[in-house]
PDB file of C-alpha atoms in Angstrom:
ATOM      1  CA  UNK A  26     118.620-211.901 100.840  1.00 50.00           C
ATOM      2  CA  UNK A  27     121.046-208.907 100.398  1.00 47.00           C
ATOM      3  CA  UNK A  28     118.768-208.217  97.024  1.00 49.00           C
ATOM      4  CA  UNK A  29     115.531-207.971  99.316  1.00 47.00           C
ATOM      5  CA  UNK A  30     117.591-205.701 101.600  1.00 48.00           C
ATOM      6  CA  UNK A  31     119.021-203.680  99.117  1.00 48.00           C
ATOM      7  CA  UNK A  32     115.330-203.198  97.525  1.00 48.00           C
ATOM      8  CA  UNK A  33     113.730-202.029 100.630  1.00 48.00           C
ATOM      9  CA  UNK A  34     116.377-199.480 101.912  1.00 45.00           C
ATOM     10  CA  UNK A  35     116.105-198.067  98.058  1.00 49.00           C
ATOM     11  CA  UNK A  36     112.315-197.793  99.014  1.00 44.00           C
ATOM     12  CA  UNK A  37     112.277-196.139 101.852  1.00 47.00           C
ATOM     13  CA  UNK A  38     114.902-193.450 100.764  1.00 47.00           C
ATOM     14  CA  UNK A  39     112.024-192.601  97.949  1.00 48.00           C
ATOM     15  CA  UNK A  40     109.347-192.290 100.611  1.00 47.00           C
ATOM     16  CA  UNK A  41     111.532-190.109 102.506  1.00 51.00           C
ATOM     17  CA  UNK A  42     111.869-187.915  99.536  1.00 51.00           C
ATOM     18  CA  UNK A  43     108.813-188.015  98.868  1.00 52.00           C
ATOM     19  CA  UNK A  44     107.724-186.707 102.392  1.00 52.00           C
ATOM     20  CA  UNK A  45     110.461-183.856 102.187  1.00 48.00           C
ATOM     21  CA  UNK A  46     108.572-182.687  99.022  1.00 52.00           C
ATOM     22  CA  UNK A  47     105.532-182.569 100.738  1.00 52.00           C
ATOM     23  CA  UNK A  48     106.900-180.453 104.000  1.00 57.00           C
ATOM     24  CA  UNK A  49     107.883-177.474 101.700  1.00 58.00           C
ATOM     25  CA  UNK A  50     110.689-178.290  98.783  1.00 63.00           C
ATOM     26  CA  UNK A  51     110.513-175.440  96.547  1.00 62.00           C
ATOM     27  CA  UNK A  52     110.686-178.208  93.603  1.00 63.00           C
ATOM     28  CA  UNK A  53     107.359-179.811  94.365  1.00 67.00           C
ATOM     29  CA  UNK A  54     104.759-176.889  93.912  1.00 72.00           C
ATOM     30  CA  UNK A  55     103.563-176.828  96.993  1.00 81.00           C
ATOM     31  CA  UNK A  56     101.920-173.199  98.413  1.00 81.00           C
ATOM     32  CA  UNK A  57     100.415-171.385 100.971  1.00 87.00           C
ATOM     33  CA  UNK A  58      98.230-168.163 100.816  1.00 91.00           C
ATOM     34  CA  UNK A  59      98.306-164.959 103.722  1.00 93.00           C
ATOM     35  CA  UNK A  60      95.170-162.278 103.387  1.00 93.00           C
ATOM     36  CA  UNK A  61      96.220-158.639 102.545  1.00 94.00           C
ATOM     37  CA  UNK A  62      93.280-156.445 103.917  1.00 93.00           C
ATOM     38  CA  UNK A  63      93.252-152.756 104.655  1.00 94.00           C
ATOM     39  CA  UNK A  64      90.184-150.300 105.344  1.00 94.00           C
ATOM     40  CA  UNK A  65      90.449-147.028 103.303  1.00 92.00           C
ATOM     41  CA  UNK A  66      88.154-143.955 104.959  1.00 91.00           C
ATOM     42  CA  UNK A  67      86.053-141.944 103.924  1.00 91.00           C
ATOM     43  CA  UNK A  68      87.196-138.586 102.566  1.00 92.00           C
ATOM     44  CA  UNK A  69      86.875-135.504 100.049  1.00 94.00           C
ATOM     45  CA  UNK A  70      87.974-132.203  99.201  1.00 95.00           C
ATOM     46  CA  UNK A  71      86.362-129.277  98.100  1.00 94.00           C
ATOM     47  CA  UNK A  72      87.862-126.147  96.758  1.00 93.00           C
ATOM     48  CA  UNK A  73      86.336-122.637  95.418  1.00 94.00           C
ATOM     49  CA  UNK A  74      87.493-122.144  91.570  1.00 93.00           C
ATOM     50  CA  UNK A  75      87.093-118.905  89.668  1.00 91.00           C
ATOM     51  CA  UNK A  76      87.035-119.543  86.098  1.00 88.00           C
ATOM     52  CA  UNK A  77      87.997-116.406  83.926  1.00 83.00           C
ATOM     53  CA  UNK A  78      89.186-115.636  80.033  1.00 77.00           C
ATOM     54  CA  UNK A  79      92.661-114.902  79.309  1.00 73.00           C
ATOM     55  CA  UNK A  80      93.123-112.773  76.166  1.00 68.00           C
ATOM     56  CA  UNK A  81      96.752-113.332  75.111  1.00 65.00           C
ATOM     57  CA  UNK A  82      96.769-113.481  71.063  1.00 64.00           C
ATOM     58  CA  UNK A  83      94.319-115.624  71.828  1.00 68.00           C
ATOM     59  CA  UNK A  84      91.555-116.095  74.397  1.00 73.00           C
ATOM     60  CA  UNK A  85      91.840-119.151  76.374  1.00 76.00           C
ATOM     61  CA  UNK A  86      90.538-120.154  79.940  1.00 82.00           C
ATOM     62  CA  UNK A  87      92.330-120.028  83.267  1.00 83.00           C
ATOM     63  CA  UNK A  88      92.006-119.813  86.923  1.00 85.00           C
ATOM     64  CA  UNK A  89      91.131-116.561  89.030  1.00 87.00           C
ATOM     65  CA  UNK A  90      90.936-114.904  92.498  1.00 89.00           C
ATOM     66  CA  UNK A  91      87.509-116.761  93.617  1.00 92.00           C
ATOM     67  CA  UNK A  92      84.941-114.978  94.883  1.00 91.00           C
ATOM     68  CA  UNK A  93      81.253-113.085  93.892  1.00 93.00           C
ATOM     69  CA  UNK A  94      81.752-109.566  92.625  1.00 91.00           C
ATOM     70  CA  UNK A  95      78.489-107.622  92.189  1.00 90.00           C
ATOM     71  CA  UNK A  96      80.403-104.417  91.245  1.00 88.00           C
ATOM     72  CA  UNK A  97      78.872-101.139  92.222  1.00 89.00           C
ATOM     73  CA  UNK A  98      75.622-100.124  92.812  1.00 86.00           C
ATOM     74  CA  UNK A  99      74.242 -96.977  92.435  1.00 84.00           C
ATOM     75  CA  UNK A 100      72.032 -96.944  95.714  1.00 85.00           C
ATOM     76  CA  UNK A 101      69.029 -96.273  93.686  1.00 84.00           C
ATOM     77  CA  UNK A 102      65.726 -98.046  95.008  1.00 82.00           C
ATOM     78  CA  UNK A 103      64.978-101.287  93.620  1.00 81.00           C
ATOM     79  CA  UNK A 104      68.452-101.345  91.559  1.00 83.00           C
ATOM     80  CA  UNK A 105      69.764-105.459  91.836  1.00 84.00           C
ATOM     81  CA  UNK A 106      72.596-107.438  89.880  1.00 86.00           C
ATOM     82  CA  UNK A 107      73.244-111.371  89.117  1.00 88.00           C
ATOM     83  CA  UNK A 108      76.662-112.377  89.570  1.00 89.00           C
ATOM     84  CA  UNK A 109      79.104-115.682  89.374  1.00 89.00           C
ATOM     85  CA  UNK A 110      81.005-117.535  91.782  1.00 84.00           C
ATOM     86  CA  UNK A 111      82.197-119.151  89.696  1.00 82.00           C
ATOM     87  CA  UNK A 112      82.089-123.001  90.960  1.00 92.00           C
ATOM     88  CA  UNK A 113      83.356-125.641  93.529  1.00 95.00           C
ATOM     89  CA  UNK A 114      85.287-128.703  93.210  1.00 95.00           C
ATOM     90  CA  UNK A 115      84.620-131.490  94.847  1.00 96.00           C
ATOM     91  CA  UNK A 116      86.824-134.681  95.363  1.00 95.00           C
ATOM     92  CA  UNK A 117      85.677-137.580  97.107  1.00 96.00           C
ATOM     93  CA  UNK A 118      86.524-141.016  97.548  1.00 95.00           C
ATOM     94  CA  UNK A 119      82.745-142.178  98.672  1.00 95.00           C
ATOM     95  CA  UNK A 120      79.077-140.726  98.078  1.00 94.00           C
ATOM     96  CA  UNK A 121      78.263-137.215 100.148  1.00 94.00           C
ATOM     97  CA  UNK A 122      75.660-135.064 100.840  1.00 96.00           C
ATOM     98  CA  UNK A 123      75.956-131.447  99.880  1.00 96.00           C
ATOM     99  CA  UNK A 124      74.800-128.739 101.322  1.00 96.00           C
ATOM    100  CA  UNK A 125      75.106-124.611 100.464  1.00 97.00           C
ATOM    101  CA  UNK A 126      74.384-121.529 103.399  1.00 96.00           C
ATOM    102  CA  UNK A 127      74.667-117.963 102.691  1.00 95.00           C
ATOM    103  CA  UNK A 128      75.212-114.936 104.504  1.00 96.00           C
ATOM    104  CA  UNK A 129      73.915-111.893 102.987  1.00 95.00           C
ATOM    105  CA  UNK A 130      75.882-108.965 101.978  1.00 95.00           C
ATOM    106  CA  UNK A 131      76.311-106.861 104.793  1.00 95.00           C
ATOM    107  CA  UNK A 132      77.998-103.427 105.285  1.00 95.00           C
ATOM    108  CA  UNK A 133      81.159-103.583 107.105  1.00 96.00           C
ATOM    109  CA  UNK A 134      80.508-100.935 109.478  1.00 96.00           C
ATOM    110  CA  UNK A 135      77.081-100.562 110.383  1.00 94.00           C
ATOM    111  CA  UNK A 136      76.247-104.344 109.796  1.00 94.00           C
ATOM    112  CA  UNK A 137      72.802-103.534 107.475  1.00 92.00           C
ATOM    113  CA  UNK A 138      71.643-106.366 105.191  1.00 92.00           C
ATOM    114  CA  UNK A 139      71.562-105.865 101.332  1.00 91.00           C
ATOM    115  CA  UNK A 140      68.621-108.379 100.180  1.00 90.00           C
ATOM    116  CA  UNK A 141      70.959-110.999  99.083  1.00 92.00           C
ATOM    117  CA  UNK A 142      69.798-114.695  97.324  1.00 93.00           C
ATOM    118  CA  UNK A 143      72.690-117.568  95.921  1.00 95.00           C
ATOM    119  CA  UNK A 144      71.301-120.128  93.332  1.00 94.00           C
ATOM    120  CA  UNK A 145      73.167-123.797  93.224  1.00 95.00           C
ATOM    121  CA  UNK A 146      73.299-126.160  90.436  1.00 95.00           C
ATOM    122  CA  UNK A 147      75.172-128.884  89.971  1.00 96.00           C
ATOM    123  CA  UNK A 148      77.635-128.421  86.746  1.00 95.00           C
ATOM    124  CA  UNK A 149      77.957-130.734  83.916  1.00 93.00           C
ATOM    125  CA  UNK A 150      81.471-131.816  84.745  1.00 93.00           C
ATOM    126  CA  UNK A 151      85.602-130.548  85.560  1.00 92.00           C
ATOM    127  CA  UNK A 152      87.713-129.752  82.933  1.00 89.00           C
ATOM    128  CA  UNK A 153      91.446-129.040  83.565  1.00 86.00           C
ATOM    129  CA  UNK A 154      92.687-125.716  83.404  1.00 79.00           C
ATOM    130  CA  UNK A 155      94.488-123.809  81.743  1.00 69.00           C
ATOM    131  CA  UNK A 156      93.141-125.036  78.174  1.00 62.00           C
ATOM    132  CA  UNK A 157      94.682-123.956  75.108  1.00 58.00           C
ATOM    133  CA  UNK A 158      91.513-123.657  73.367  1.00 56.00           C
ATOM    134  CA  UNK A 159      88.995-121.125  71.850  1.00 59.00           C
ATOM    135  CA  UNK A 160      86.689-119.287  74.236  1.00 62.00           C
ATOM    136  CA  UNK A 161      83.684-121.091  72.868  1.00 70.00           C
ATOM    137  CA  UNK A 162      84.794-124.140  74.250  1.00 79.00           C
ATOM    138  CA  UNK A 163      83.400-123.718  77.672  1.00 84.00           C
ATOM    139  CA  UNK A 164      84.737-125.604  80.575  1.00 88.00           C
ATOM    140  CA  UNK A 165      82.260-128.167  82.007  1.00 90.00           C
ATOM    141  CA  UNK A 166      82.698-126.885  85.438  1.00 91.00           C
ATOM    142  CA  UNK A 167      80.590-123.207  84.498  1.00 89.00           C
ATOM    143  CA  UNK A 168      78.422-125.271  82.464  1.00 89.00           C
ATOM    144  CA  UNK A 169      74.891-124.964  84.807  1.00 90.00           C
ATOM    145  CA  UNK A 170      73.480-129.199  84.489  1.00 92.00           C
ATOM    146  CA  UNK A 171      70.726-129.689  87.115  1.00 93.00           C
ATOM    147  CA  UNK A 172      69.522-127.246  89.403  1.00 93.00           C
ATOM    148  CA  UNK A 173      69.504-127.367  93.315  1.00 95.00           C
ATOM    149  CA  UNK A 174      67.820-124.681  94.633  1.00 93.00           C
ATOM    150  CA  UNK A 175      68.224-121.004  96.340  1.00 93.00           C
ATOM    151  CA  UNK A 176      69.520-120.780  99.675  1.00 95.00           C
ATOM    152  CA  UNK A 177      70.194-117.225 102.036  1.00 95.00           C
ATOM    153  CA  UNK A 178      69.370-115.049 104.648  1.00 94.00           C
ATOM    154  CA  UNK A 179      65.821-113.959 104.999  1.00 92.00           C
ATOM    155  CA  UNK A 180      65.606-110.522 104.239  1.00 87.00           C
ATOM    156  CA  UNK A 181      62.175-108.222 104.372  1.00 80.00           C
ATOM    157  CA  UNK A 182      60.678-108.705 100.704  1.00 74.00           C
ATOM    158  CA  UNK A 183      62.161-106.697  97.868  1.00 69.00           C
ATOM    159  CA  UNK A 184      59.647-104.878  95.442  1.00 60.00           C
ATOM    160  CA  UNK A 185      58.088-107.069  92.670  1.00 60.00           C
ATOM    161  CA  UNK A 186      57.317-104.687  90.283  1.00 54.00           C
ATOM    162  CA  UNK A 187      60.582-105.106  87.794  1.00 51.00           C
ATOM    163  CA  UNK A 188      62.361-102.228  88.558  1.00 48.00           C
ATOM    164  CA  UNK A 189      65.357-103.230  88.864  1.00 57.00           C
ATOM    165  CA  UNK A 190      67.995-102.228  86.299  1.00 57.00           C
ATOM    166  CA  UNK A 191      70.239-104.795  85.445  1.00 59.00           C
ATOM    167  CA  UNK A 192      73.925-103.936  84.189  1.00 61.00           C
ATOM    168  CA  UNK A 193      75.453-107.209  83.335  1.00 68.00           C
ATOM    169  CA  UNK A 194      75.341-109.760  79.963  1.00 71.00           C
ATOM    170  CA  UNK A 195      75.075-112.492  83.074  1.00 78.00           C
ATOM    171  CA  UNK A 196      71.411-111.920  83.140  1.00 76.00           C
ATOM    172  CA  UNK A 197      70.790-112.716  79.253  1.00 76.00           C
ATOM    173  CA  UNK A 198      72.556-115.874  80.154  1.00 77.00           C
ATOM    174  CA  UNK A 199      70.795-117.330  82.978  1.00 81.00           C
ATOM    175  CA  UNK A 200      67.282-116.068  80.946  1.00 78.00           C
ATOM    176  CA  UNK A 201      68.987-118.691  78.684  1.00 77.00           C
ATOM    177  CA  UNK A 202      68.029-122.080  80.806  1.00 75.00           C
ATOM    178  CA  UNK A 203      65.642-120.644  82.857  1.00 74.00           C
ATOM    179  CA  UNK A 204      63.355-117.114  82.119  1.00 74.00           C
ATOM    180  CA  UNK A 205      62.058-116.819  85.626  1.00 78.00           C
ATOM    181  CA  UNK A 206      65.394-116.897  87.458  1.00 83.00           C
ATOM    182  CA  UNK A 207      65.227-114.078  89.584  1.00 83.00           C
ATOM    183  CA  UNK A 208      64.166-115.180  93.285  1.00 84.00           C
ATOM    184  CA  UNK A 209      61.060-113.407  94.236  1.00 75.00           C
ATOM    185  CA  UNK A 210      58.763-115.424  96.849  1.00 69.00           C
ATOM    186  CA  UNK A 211      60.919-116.897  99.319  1.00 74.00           C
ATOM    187  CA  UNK A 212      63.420-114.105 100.417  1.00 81.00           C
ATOM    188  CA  UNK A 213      61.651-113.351 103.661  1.00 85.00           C
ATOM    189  CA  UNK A 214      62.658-116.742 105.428  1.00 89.00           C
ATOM    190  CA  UNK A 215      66.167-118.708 106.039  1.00 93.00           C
ATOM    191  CA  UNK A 216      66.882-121.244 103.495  1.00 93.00           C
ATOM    192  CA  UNK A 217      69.732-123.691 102.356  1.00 95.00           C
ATOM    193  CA  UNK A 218      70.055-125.678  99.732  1.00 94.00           C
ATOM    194  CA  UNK A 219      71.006-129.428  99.645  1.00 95.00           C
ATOM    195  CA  UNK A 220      72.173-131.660  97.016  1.00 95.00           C
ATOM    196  CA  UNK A 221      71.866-135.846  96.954  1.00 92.00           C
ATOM    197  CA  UNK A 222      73.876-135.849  93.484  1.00 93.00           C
ATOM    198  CA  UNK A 223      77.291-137.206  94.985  1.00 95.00           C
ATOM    199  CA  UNK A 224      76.528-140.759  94.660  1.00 93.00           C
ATOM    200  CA  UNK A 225      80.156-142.181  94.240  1.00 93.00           C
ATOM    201  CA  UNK A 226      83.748-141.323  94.571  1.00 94.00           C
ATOM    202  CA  UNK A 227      85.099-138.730  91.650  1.00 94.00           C
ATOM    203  CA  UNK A 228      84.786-135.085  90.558  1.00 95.00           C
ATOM    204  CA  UNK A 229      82.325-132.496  90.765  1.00 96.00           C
ATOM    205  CA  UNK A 230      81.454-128.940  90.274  1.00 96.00           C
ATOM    206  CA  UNK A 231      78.781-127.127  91.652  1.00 96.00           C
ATOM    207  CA  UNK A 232      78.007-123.424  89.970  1.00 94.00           C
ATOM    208  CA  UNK A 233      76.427-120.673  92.505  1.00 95.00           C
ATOM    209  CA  UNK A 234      75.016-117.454  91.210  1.00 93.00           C
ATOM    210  CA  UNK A 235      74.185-114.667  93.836  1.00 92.00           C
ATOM    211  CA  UNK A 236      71.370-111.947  93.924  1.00 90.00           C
ATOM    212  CA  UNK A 237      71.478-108.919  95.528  1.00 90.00           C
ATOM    213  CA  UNK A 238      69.224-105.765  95.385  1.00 87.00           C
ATOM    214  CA  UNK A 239      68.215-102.559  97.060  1.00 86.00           C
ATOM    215  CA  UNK A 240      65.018-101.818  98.630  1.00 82.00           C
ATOM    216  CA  UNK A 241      64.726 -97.895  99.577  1.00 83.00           C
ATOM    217  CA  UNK A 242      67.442 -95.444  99.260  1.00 87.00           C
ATOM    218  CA  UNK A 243      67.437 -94.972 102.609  1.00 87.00           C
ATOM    219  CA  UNK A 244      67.079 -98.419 104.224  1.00 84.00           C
ATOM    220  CA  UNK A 245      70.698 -99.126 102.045  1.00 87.00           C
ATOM    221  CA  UNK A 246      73.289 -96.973 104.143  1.00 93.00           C
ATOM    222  CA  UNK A 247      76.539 -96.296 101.348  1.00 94.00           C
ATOM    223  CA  UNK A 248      79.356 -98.507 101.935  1.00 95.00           C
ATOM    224  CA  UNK A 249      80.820-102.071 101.675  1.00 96.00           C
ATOM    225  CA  UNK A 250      79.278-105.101 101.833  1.00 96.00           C
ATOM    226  CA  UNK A 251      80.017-108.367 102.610  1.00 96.00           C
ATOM    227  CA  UNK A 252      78.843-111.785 101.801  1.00 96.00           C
ATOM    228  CA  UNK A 253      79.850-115.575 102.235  1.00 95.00           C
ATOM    229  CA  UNK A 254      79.017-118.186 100.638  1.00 96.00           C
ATOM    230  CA  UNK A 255      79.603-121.370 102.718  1.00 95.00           C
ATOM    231  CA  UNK A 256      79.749-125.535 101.033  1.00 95.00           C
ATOM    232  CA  UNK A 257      79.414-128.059 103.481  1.00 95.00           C
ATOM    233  CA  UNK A 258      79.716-131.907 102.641  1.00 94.00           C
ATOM    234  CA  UNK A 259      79.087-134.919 104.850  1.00 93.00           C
ATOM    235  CA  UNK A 260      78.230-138.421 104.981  1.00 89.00           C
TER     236      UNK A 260
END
């Protein structure tokens, strides 16, 4: 009788262990699993880069003062220039629209309009700068990919008869990827240009050239002139 007695309380202490096990002793294995969640917005960056040549025993590439230079003019009729931006980096975490508007260049006194035209295209890539590298070894971001259009400020119709003189090595190189570059037909209404390309987070570059030309001598008062050049991006 003290045998069966003995037996049974020896059971039920191993039952009893065995339930302790199962409310949450470390020994047994036994787990339990919490969610982590958290919601990440939507957002980029975008920021105006001037890539320029460095000559310094060697000539390597590095960052300038951005911004779209067109030098001087002479004030000559029908007298126009290409010139470089040179590009714009944008970071995102999501896919964006693009879009470019552009003020033509205006003189800082008396407010006229110089016929003014910017060209977009999306750029093959970014490359970080400074480089150590030869100057043949372009950086992707000035590297013209896929084009996106001409955008501006309508301006009354400059003359189509090519003669303009053209100054600058710029114009050999966009003949290069495209021989009719210069904007002819569509300079007497607003226009912007919009790009779909942004189709997941990362890095881009987007290259803008600008056009500007005179008309008459007289219609182009001497002077200053100002421009902008304005990137928007949304979802």
């Amino acid at each position: 009788m003290k045998k069966l007695v003995l037996l049974t309380l020896c059971l039920l202490f191993v039952l009893s262990t065995g339930a302790l096990a199962a409310d949450g002793n470390p020994g047994a294995g036994i787990s339990e699993t919490v969610e982590a969640s958290v919601t990440v917005g939507p957002y980029a960056k975008i920021e105006a880069q001037k890539v320029v040549l460095q000559d310094c025993w060697w000539l390597f590439w590095k960052e300038g003062e951005p911004g779209m230079d067109f030098g001087y003019y002479t004030g000559e009729d029908g007298y126009g220039k290409a010139a470089d931006s040179n590009c714009f980096i944008l970071e995102t975490n999501t896919d964006l629209t693009v879009s470019f508007h552009g003020r033509s260049l205006r003189h800082t006194v008396t407010g006229d309009a110089m016929l003014t035209r910017y060209w977009a295209w999306l750029s093959r890539g970014v490359d970080p700068l400074p480089e150590p590298w030869l100057f043949i070894n372009v950086p992707e971001q000035i590297q013209p990919y896929e084009e996106i259009g001409y955008f501006g400020e309508a301006g009354k119709a400059p003359r189509k008869d090519n003669g303009r003189v053209f100054e600058q090595i710029l114009d050999r190189v966009l003949k290069s990827f495209k021989t009719n570059f210069w904007p002819e037909d569509d300079w007497e209404e607003d226009k912007d240009a919009v790009s779909n390309h942004v189709r997941r987070n990362g890095l881009y570059a987007f290259q803008v050239f600008g056009f500007a030309s005179t008309d008459e001598i007289s219609s182009q008062p001497a002077g200053n002139y100002v421009g902008q050049i304005i990137v928007t991006v949304s979802k």
